[in-house]
Amino acid sequence: MKYVRGDARHLNHCVKLRVVYRFLAKALAAEVMELLEGTSLYLVGMMGSGKSTVGKILASALKYPYLDCDTLIEKMAGCSVAEIFSEEGEESFRELESQVLHELMPFKAVVVSTGGGVVVSKQNWGYMQHGVVIWLTGPPELLSRRALRDGTQSRPLLSQSSAGSDEGDDEYAATVAKLQDILDKRRHMYEQADLHIPLEISPTDPGDCGATPAVVSYRCWRLLCLPLSKTPSTL
């Protein structure tokens, strides 16, 4: 691939920014580790919000074990999430999800990424209140681009909605509509989270796929350094 001079400068600027954010995040992570005193972190958010990627970054910096609810459910069931939805239905999946969260509740000093629908159960909120709940939030358009980029095969709710759509604009429009519908139903539940972390590059520029995982993680560190209150903290 051939870069013109302007592209090279932009690439160099992006690399420098990543280095800066990693340095700042490392400094804040040490402070957060002391403040948390072993308190676990639970990441919630819509599909495409990057919970797994950000969760691994946070866990690595805190030296916490990282746990993914969907992976644990698959090990428990002996099949994939998509197969559970297809063969047993969503209700069976939600029961397994609650069972996994219940078993994780006694654990301290872990980072847990959850499925997008974990927030619909009041019981699940009871389990997660033993830790700090972090909501990664972004507009449906941004989430749709991310989800389509990563593939919908492992996302049962999304693959069902886009099954009859052609590639390209139709699939994107169907995905945006589906995610908007899901978000409208779940927003008030997500808003119960302790911390609200935006995925956009900035308030005026969401970007095609939003902020990088390094930037999103840095935003998490910033809010985790603040005293937790009864009202959610957001950037």
PDB file of C-alpha atoms in Angstrom:
ATOM      1  CA  MET A   1       0.000   0.000   0.000  1.00  0.00           C
ATOM      2  CA  LYS A   2       1.381   3.400  -0.987  1.00  0.00           C
ATOM      3  CA  TYR A   3       1.062   6.338   1.430  1.00  0.00           C
ATOM      4  CA  VAL A   4       1.223   9.959   0.409  1.00  0.00           C
ATOM      5  CA  ARG A   5       2.997  12.359   2.734  1.00  0.00           C
ATOM      6  CA  GLY A   6      -0.225  13.494   4.444  1.00  0.00           C
ATOM      7  CA  ASP A   7      -1.236   9.887   5.131  1.00  0.00           C
ATOM      8  CA  ALA A   8       2.159   9.175   6.672  1.00  0.00           C
ATOM      9  CA  ARG A   9       1.871  12.191   8.978  1.00  0.00           C
ATOM     10  CA  HIS A  10      -1.621  11.110  10.043  1.00  0.00           C
ATOM     11  CA  LEU A  11      -0.422   7.553  10.705  1.00  0.00           C
ATOM     12  CA  ASN A  12       2.521   8.839  12.747  1.00  0.00           C
ATOM     13  CA  HIS A  13       0.155  11.074  14.753  1.00  0.00           C
ATOM     14  CA  CYS A  14      -2.139   8.108  15.485  1.00  0.00           C
ATOM     15  CA  VAL A  15       0.788   5.978  16.651  1.00  0.00           C
ATOM     16  CA  LYS A  16       1.948   8.759  18.988  1.00  0.00           C
ATOM     17  CA  LEU A  17      -1.571   9.120  20.406  1.00  0.00           C
ATOM     18  CA  ARG A  18      -1.754   5.392  21.144  1.00  0.00           C
ATOM     19  CA  VAL A  19       1.560   5.568  22.991  1.00  0.00           C
ATOM     20  CA  VAL A  20       0.359   8.570  25.024  1.00  0.00           C
ATOM     21  CA  TYR A  21      -2.927   6.889  25.963  1.00  0.00           C
ATOM     22  CA  ARG A  22      -1.143   3.694  26.983  1.00  0.00           C
ATOM     23  CA  PHE A  23       1.233   5.679  29.190  1.00  0.00           C
ATOM     24  CA  LEU A  24      -1.599   7.634  30.831  1.00  0.00           C
ATOM     25  CA  ALA A  25      -3.691   4.501  31.248  1.00  0.00           C
ATOM     26  CA  LYS A  26      -0.824   2.674  32.936  1.00  0.00           C
ATOM     27  CA  ALA A  27      -0.398   5.500  35.454  1.00  0.00           C
ATOM     28  CA  LEU A  28      -4.130   5.649  36.198  1.00  0.00           C
ATOM     29  CA  ALA A  29      -4.439   1.860  36.403  1.00  0.00           C
ATOM     30  CA  ALA A  30      -2.023   1.763  39.333  1.00  0.00           C
ATOM     31  CA  GLU A  31      -4.157   4.320  41.169  1.00  0.00           C
ATOM     32  CA  VAL A  32      -7.385   2.488  40.336  1.00  0.00           C
ATOM     33  CA  MET A  33      -5.957  -0.798  41.598  1.00  0.00           C
ATOM     34  CA  GLU A  34      -5.500   0.730  45.049  1.00  0.00           C
ATOM     35  CA  LEU A  35      -8.931   2.359  45.041  1.00  0.00           C
ATOM     36  CA  LEU A  36     -10.768  -0.808  44.005  1.00  0.00           C
ATOM     37  CA  GLU A  37      -9.229  -2.947  46.754  1.00  0.00           C
ATOM     38  CA  GLY A  38     -10.173  -6.113  44.909  1.00  0.00           C
ATOM     39  CA  THR A  39     -13.611  -4.974  43.736  1.00  0.00           C
ATOM     40  CA  SER A  40     -14.616  -6.680  40.485  1.00  0.00           C
ATOM     41  CA  LEU A  41     -15.594  -4.907  37.260  1.00  0.00           C
ATOM     42  CA  TYR A  42     -18.577  -5.894  35.094  1.00  0.00           C
ATOM     43  CA  LEU A  43     -18.790  -4.585  31.536  1.00  0.00           C
ATOM     44  CA  VAL A  44     -22.251  -4.224  30.004  1.00  0.00           C
ATOM     45  CA  GLY A  45     -23.380  -2.835  26.675  1.00  0.00           C
ATOM     46  CA  MET A  46     -24.883  -3.594  23.307  1.00  0.00           C
ATOM     47  CA  MET A  47     -23.361  -6.018  20.833  1.00  0.00           C
ATOM     48  CA  GLY A  48     -20.467  -4.337  19.064  1.00  0.00           C
ATOM     49  CA  SER A  49     -19.561  -2.161  22.042  1.00  0.00           C
ATOM     50  CA  GLY A  50     -16.196  -3.896  22.508  1.00  0.00           C
ATOM     51  CA  LYS A  51     -16.777  -5.327  25.983  1.00  0.00           C
ATOM     52  CA  SER A  52     -14.416  -8.262  25.440  1.00  0.00           C
ATOM     53  CA  THR A  53     -11.588  -6.172  23.994  1.00  0.00           C
ATOM     54  CA  VAL A  54     -11.807  -3.441  26.632  1.00  0.00           C
ATOM     55  CA  GLY A  55     -12.307  -6.016  29.378  1.00  0.00           C
ATOM     56  CA  LYS A  56      -9.052  -7.759  28.497  1.00  0.00           C
ATOM     57  CA  ILE A  57      -7.173  -4.442  28.542  1.00  0.00           C
ATOM     58  CA  LEU A  58      -8.570  -3.515  31.969  1.00  0.00           C
ATOM     59  CA  ALA A  59      -7.897  -6.982  33.381  1.00  0.00           C
ATOM     60  CA  SER A  60      -4.315  -7.009  32.133  1.00  0.00           C
ATOM     61  CA  ALA A  61      -3.556  -3.595  33.658  1.00  0.00           C
ATOM     62  CA  LEU A  62      -5.186  -4.483  36.990  1.00  0.00           C
ATOM     63  CA  LYS A  63      -3.630  -7.964  37.022  1.00  0.00           C
ATOM     64  CA  TYR A  64      -7.161  -9.347  37.433  1.00  0.00           C
ATOM     65  CA  PRO A  65      -8.355 -12.576  35.777  1.00  0.00           C
ATOM     66  CA  TYR A  66     -10.563 -11.887  32.759  1.00  0.00           C
ATOM     67  CA  LEU A  67     -13.834 -13.812  32.350  1.00  0.00           C
ATOM     68  CA  ASP A  68     -16.251 -13.742  29.421  1.00  0.00           C
ATOM     69  CA  CYS A  69     -19.826 -14.764  30.247  1.00  0.00           C
ATOM     70  CA  ASP A  70     -20.587 -16.101  26.773  1.00  0.00           C
ATOM     71  CA  THR A  71     -17.474 -18.289  26.834  1.00  0.00           C
ATOM     72  CA  LEU A  72     -18.415 -19.672  30.255  1.00  0.00           C
ATOM     73  CA  ILE A  73     -21.965 -20.353  29.047  1.00  0.00           C
ATOM     74  CA  GLU A  74     -20.635 -22.254  26.032  1.00  0.00           C
ATOM     75  CA  LYS A  75     -18.424 -24.390  28.264  1.00  0.00           C
ATOM     76  CA  MET A  76     -21.350 -25.101  30.568  1.00  0.00           C
ATOM     77  CA  ALA A  77     -23.723 -25.982  27.713  1.00  0.00           C
ATOM     78  CA  GLY A  78     -21.194 -27.770  25.533  1.00  0.00           C
ATOM     79  CA  CYS A  79     -22.232 -25.786  22.456  1.00  0.00           C
ATOM     80  CA  SER A  80     -22.065 -22.274  21.016  1.00  0.00           C
ATOM     81  CA  VAL A  81     -24.304 -19.357  21.961  1.00  0.00           C
ATOM     82  CA  ALA A  82     -25.800 -19.449  18.457  1.00  0.00           C
ATOM     83  CA  GLU A  83     -26.659 -23.142  18.895  1.00  0.00           C
ATOM     84  CA  ILE A  84     -28.270 -22.487  22.280  1.00  0.00           C
ATOM     85  CA  PHE A  85     -30.487 -19.797  20.747  1.00  0.00           C
ATOM     86  CA  SER A  86     -31.335 -22.010  17.776  1.00  0.00           C
ATOM     87  CA  GLU A  87     -32.015 -25.259  19.635  1.00  0.00           C
ATOM     88  CA  GLU A  88     -33.130 -24.167  23.111  1.00  0.00           C
ATOM     89  CA  GLY A  89     -34.329 -20.595  22.596  1.00  0.00           C
ATOM     90  CA  GLU A  90     -33.407 -17.264  24.145  1.00  0.00           C
ATOM     91  CA  GLU A  91     -35.094 -18.048  27.471  1.00  0.00           C
ATOM     92  CA  SER A  92     -32.809 -21.045  28.047  1.00  0.00           C
ATOM     93  CA  PHE A  93     -29.799 -18.906  27.220  1.00  0.00           C
ATOM     94  CA  ARG A  94     -30.882 -16.231  29.718  1.00  0.00           C
ATOM     95  CA  GLU A  95     -31.233 -18.877  32.429  1.00  0.00           C
ATOM     96  CA  LEU A  96     -27.685 -20.085  31.785  1.00  0.00           C
ATOM     97  CA  GLU A  97     -26.478 -16.484  31.782  1.00  0.00           C
ATOM     98  CA  SER A  98     -28.010 -15.860  35.206  1.00  0.00           C
ATOM     99  CA  GLN A  99     -26.541 -19.111  36.505  1.00  0.00           C
ATOM    100  CA  VAL A 100     -23.054 -18.084  35.386  1.00  0.00           C
ATOM    101  CA  LEU A 101     -23.363 -14.645  37.006  1.00  0.00           C
ATOM    102  CA  HIS A 102     -24.583 -16.229  40.231  1.00  0.00           C
ATOM    103  CA  GLU A 103     -21.518 -18.484  40.303  1.00  0.00           C
ATOM    104  CA  LEU A 104     -19.227 -15.510  39.632  1.00  0.00           C
ATOM    105  CA  MET A 105     -20.768 -13.400  42.393  1.00  0.00           C
ATOM    106  CA  PRO A 106     -18.439 -14.617  45.205  1.00  0.00           C
ATOM    107  CA  PHE A 107     -15.338 -13.898  43.121  1.00  0.00           C
ATOM    108  CA  LYS A 108     -13.301 -10.787  43.902  1.00  0.00           C
ATOM    109  CA  ALA A 109     -10.772  -8.997  41.727  1.00  0.00           C
ATOM    110  CA  VAL A 110     -12.042 -10.174  38.337  1.00  0.00           C
ATOM    111  CA  VAL A 111     -13.087  -8.369  35.152  1.00  0.00           C
ATOM    112  CA  VAL A 112     -16.231  -9.825  33.581  1.00  0.00           C
ATOM    113  CA  SER A 113     -17.606  -9.027  30.128  1.00  0.00           C
ATOM    114  CA  THR A 114     -21.303  -9.852  29.847  1.00  0.00           C
ATOM    115  CA  GLY A 115     -23.740 -10.482  27.012  1.00  0.00           C
ATOM    116  CA  GLY A 116     -25.751  -7.591  25.613  1.00  0.00           C
ATOM    117  CA  GLY A 117     -29.003  -8.768  27.200  1.00  0.00           C
ATOM    118  CA  VAL A 118     -27.715  -9.408  30.701  1.00  0.00           C
ATOM    119  CA  VAL A 119     -29.299  -6.160  31.920  1.00  0.00           C
ATOM    120  CA  VAL A 120     -32.889  -7.285  31.287  1.00  0.00           C
ATOM    121  CA  SER A 121     -32.908  -9.416  34.453  1.00  0.00           C
ATOM    122  CA  LYS A 122     -33.252  -7.758  37.870  1.00  0.00           C
ATOM    123  CA  GLN A 123     -31.678 -10.885  39.323  1.00  0.00           C
ATOM    124  CA  ASN A 124     -28.546 -10.294  37.256  1.00  0.00           C
ATOM    125  CA  TRP A 125     -28.286  -6.739  38.552  1.00  0.00           C
ATOM    126  CA  GLY A 126     -28.315  -8.138  42.063  1.00  0.00           C
ATOM    127  CA  TYR A 127     -25.348 -10.332  41.196  1.00  0.00           C
ATOM    128  CA  MET A 128     -23.394  -7.536  39.496  1.00  0.00           C
ATOM    129  CA  GLN A 129     -23.921  -5.014  42.305  1.00  0.00           C
ATOM    130  CA  HIS A 130     -21.099  -6.765  44.156  1.00  0.00           C
ATOM    131  CA  GLY A 131     -18.783  -5.015  41.690  1.00  0.00           C
ATOM    132  CA  VAL A 132     -18.590  -1.843  39.604  1.00  0.00           C
ATOM    133  CA  VAL A 133     -20.811  -1.969  36.508  1.00  0.00           C
ATOM    134  CA  ILE A 134     -19.436  -0.156  33.442  1.00  0.00           C
ATOM    135  CA  TRP A 135     -21.681   0.596  30.462  1.00  0.00           C
ATOM    136  CA  LEU A 136     -19.937   1.010  27.100  1.00  0.00           C
ATOM    137  CA  THR A 137     -22.413   3.118  25.155  1.00  0.00           C
ATOM    138  CA  GLY A 138     -22.591   4.244  21.545  1.00  0.00           C
ATOM    139  CA  PRO A 139     -25.170   5.071  18.846  1.00  0.00           C
ATOM    140  CA  PRO A 140     -26.719   2.208  16.821  1.00  0.00           C
ATOM    141  CA  GLU A 141     -24.984   3.377  13.628  1.00  0.00           C
ATOM    142  CA  LEU A 142     -21.547   3.025  15.210  1.00  0.00           C
ATOM    143  CA  LEU A 143     -22.423  -0.306  16.848  1.00  0.00           C
ATOM    144  CA  SER A 144     -23.802  -1.626  13.546  1.00  0.00           C
ATOM    145  CA  ARG A 145     -20.597  -0.855  11.662  1.00  0.00           C
ATOM    146  CA  ARG A 146     -18.588  -2.626  14.343  1.00  0.00           C
ATOM    147  CA  ALA A 147     -20.891  -5.654  14.463  1.00  0.00           C
ATOM    148  CA  LEU A 148     -20.931  -6.075  10.679  1.00  0.00           C
ATOM    149  CA  ARG A 149     -17.171  -5.650  10.544  1.00  0.00           C
ATOM    150  CA  ASP A 150     -16.707  -8.451  13.085  1.00  0.00           C
ATOM    151  CA  GLY A 151     -19.403 -10.714  11.601  1.00  0.00           C
ATOM    152  CA  THR A 152     -22.907 -11.608  12.781  1.00  0.00           C
ATOM    153  CA  GLN A 153     -22.573 -15.407  12.917  1.00  0.00           C
ATOM    154  CA  SER A 154     -22.007 -15.403  16.680  1.00  0.00           C
ATOM    155  CA  ARG A 155     -24.746 -12.821  17.334  1.00  0.00           C
ATOM    156  CA  PRO A 156     -28.093 -14.677  17.193  1.00  0.00           C
ATOM    157  CA  LEU A 157     -30.339 -11.638  17.630  1.00  0.00           C
ATOM    158  CA  LEU A 158     -28.515  -9.831  14.849  1.00  0.00           C
ATOM    159  CA  SER A 159     -28.163 -12.731  12.420  1.00  0.00           C
ATOM    160  CA  GLN A 160     -31.925 -13.281  12.586  1.00  0.00           C
ATOM    161  CA  SER A 161     -32.666  -9.683  11.578  1.00  0.00           C
ATOM    162  CA  SER A 162     -30.155  -9.557   8.708  1.00  0.00           C
ATOM    163  CA  ALA A 163     -30.847 -13.050   7.340  1.00  0.00           C
ATOM    164  CA  GLY A 164     -33.119 -11.762   4.574  1.00  0.00           C
ATOM    165  CA  SER A 165     -31.076  -8.687   3.725  1.00  0.00           C
ATOM    166  CA  ASP A 166     -28.657  -8.339   0.832  1.00  0.00           C
ATOM    167  CA  GLU A 167     -25.044  -7.406   1.386  1.00  0.00           C
ATOM    168  CA  GLY A 168     -24.258  -3.708   1.678  1.00  0.00           C
ATOM    169  CA  ASP A 169     -26.616  -0.871   2.423  1.00  0.00           C
ATOM    170  CA  ASP A 170     -29.681  -3.060   3.041  1.00  0.00           C
ATOM    171  CA  GLU A 171     -27.856  -5.181   5.608  1.00  0.00           C
ATOM    172  CA  TYR A 172     -26.495  -2.085   7.334  1.00  0.00           C
ATOM    173  CA  ALA A 173     -29.937  -0.440   7.448  1.00  0.00           C
ATOM    174  CA  ALA A 174     -31.516  -3.618   8.846  1.00  0.00           C
ATOM    175  CA  THR A 175     -28.799  -3.864  11.486  1.00  0.00           C
ATOM    176  CA  VAL A 176     -29.192  -0.225  12.542  1.00  0.00           C
ATOM    177  CA  ALA A 177     -32.961  -0.665  12.834  1.00  0.00           C
ATOM    178  CA  LYS A 178     -32.570  -3.834  14.906  1.00  0.00           C
ATOM    179  CA  LEU A 179     -30.011  -2.314  17.274  1.00  0.00           C
ATOM    180  CA  GLN A 180     -32.065   0.867  17.637  1.00  0.00           C
ATOM    181  CA  ASP A 181     -35.077  -1.239  18.639  1.00  0.00           C
ATOM    182  CA  ILE A 182     -33.046  -3.239  21.169  1.00  0.00           C
ATOM    183  CA  LEU A 183     -31.428  -0.110  22.602  1.00  0.00           C
ATOM    184  CA  ASP A 184     -34.790   1.642  22.980  1.00  0.00           C
ATOM    185  CA  LYS A 185     -36.022  -1.284  25.077  1.00  0.00           C
ATOM    186  CA  ARG A 186     -32.880  -1.638  27.187  1.00  0.00           C
ATOM    187  CA  ARG A 187     -31.605   1.918  27.587  1.00  0.00           C
ATOM    188  CA  HIS A 188     -33.247   2.513  30.985  1.00  0.00           C
ATOM    189  CA  MET A 189     -31.676  -0.733  32.195  1.00  0.00           C
ATOM    190  CA  TYR A 190     -28.195   0.114  30.925  1.00  0.00           C
ATOM    191  CA  GLU A 191     -28.486   3.500  32.612  1.00  0.00           C
ATOM    192  CA  GLN A 192     -28.423   1.766  36.009  1.00  0.00           C
ATOM    193  CA  ALA A 193     -24.689   1.131  35.502  1.00  0.00           C
ATOM    194  CA  ASP A 194     -22.229   2.899  37.811  1.00  0.00           C
ATOM    195  CA  LEU A 195     -20.130   4.315  34.973  1.00  0.00           C
ATOM    196  CA  HIS A 196     -21.188   5.369  31.468  1.00  0.00           C
ATOM    197  CA  ILE A 197     -18.337   5.288  28.936  1.00  0.00           C
ATOM    198  CA  PRO A 198     -18.962   6.798  25.462  1.00  0.00           C
ATOM    199  CA  LEU A 199     -17.570   4.967  22.451  1.00  0.00           C
ATOM    200  CA  GLU A 200     -17.572   7.939  20.073  1.00  0.00           C
ATOM    201  CA  ILE A 201     -14.293   9.641  19.167  1.00  0.00           C
ATOM    202  CA  SER A 202     -15.753  12.892  20.529  1.00  0.00           C
ATOM    203  CA  PRO A 203     -19.217  14.366  21.238  1.00  0.00           C
ATOM    204  CA  THR A 204     -19.231  15.941  17.762  1.00  0.00           C
ATOM    205  CA  ASP A 205     -17.419  13.162  15.874  1.00  0.00           C
ATOM    206  CA  PRO A 206     -18.556   9.563  16.436  1.00  0.00           C
ATOM    207  CA  GLY A 207     -16.141   8.239  13.817  1.00  0.00           C
ATOM    208  CA  ASP A 208     -16.832   5.260  11.577  1.00  0.00           C
ATOM    209  CA  CYS A 209     -16.069   2.731  14.302  1.00  0.00           C
ATOM    210  CA  GLY A 210     -15.622   5.057  17.275  1.00  0.00           C
ATOM    211  CA  ALA A 211     -12.711   5.530  19.632  1.00  0.00           C
ATOM    212  CA  THR A 212      -9.974   2.914  19.843  1.00  0.00           C
ATOM    213  CA  PRO A 213      -9.995   0.344  22.679  1.00  0.00           C
ATOM    214  CA  ALA A 214      -7.002   2.161  24.207  1.00  0.00           C
ATOM    215  CA  VAL A 215      -8.957   5.424  24.379  1.00  0.00           C
ATOM    216  CA  VAL A 216     -12.091   3.728  25.739  1.00  0.00           C
ATOM    217  CA  SER A 217      -9.995   2.000  28.406  1.00  0.00           C
ATOM    218  CA  TYR A 218      -8.404   5.321  29.350  1.00  0.00           C
ATOM    219  CA  ARG A 219     -11.892   6.792  29.807  1.00  0.00           C
ATOM    220  CA  CYS A 220     -12.705   3.900  32.137  1.00  0.00           C
ATOM    221  CA  TRP A 221      -9.600   4.596  34.221  1.00  0.00           C
ATOM    222  CA  ARG A 222     -10.488   8.284  34.501  1.00  0.00           C
ATOM    223  CA  LEU A 223     -13.944   7.591  35.919  1.00  0.00           C
ATOM    224  CA  LEU A 224     -12.760   4.740  38.118  1.00  0.00           C
ATOM    225  CA  CYS A 225     -10.420   7.218  39.819  1.00  0.00           C
ATOM    226  CA  LEU A 226     -13.445   9.219  40.979  1.00  0.00           C
ATOM    227  CA  PRO A 227     -15.355   8.263  44.143  1.00  0.00           C
ATOM    228  CA  LEU A 228     -18.373   6.130  43.265  1.00  0.00           C
ATOM    229  CA  SER A 229     -21.693   7.712  44.156  1.00  0.00           C
ATOM    230  CA  LYS A 230     -25.343   6.744  43.973  1.00  0.00           C
ATOM    231  CA  THR A 231     -25.661   8.583  40.648  1.00  0.00           C
ATOM    232  CA  PRO A 232     -23.902   7.184  37.561  1.00  0.00           C
ATOM    233  CA  SER A 233     -20.703   8.880  36.401  1.00  0.00           C
ATOM    234  CA  THR A 234     -20.250   9.685  32.728  1.00  0.00           C
ATOM    235  CA  LEU A 235     -17.799  11.522  30.499  1.00  0.00           C
TER     236      LEU A 235
END
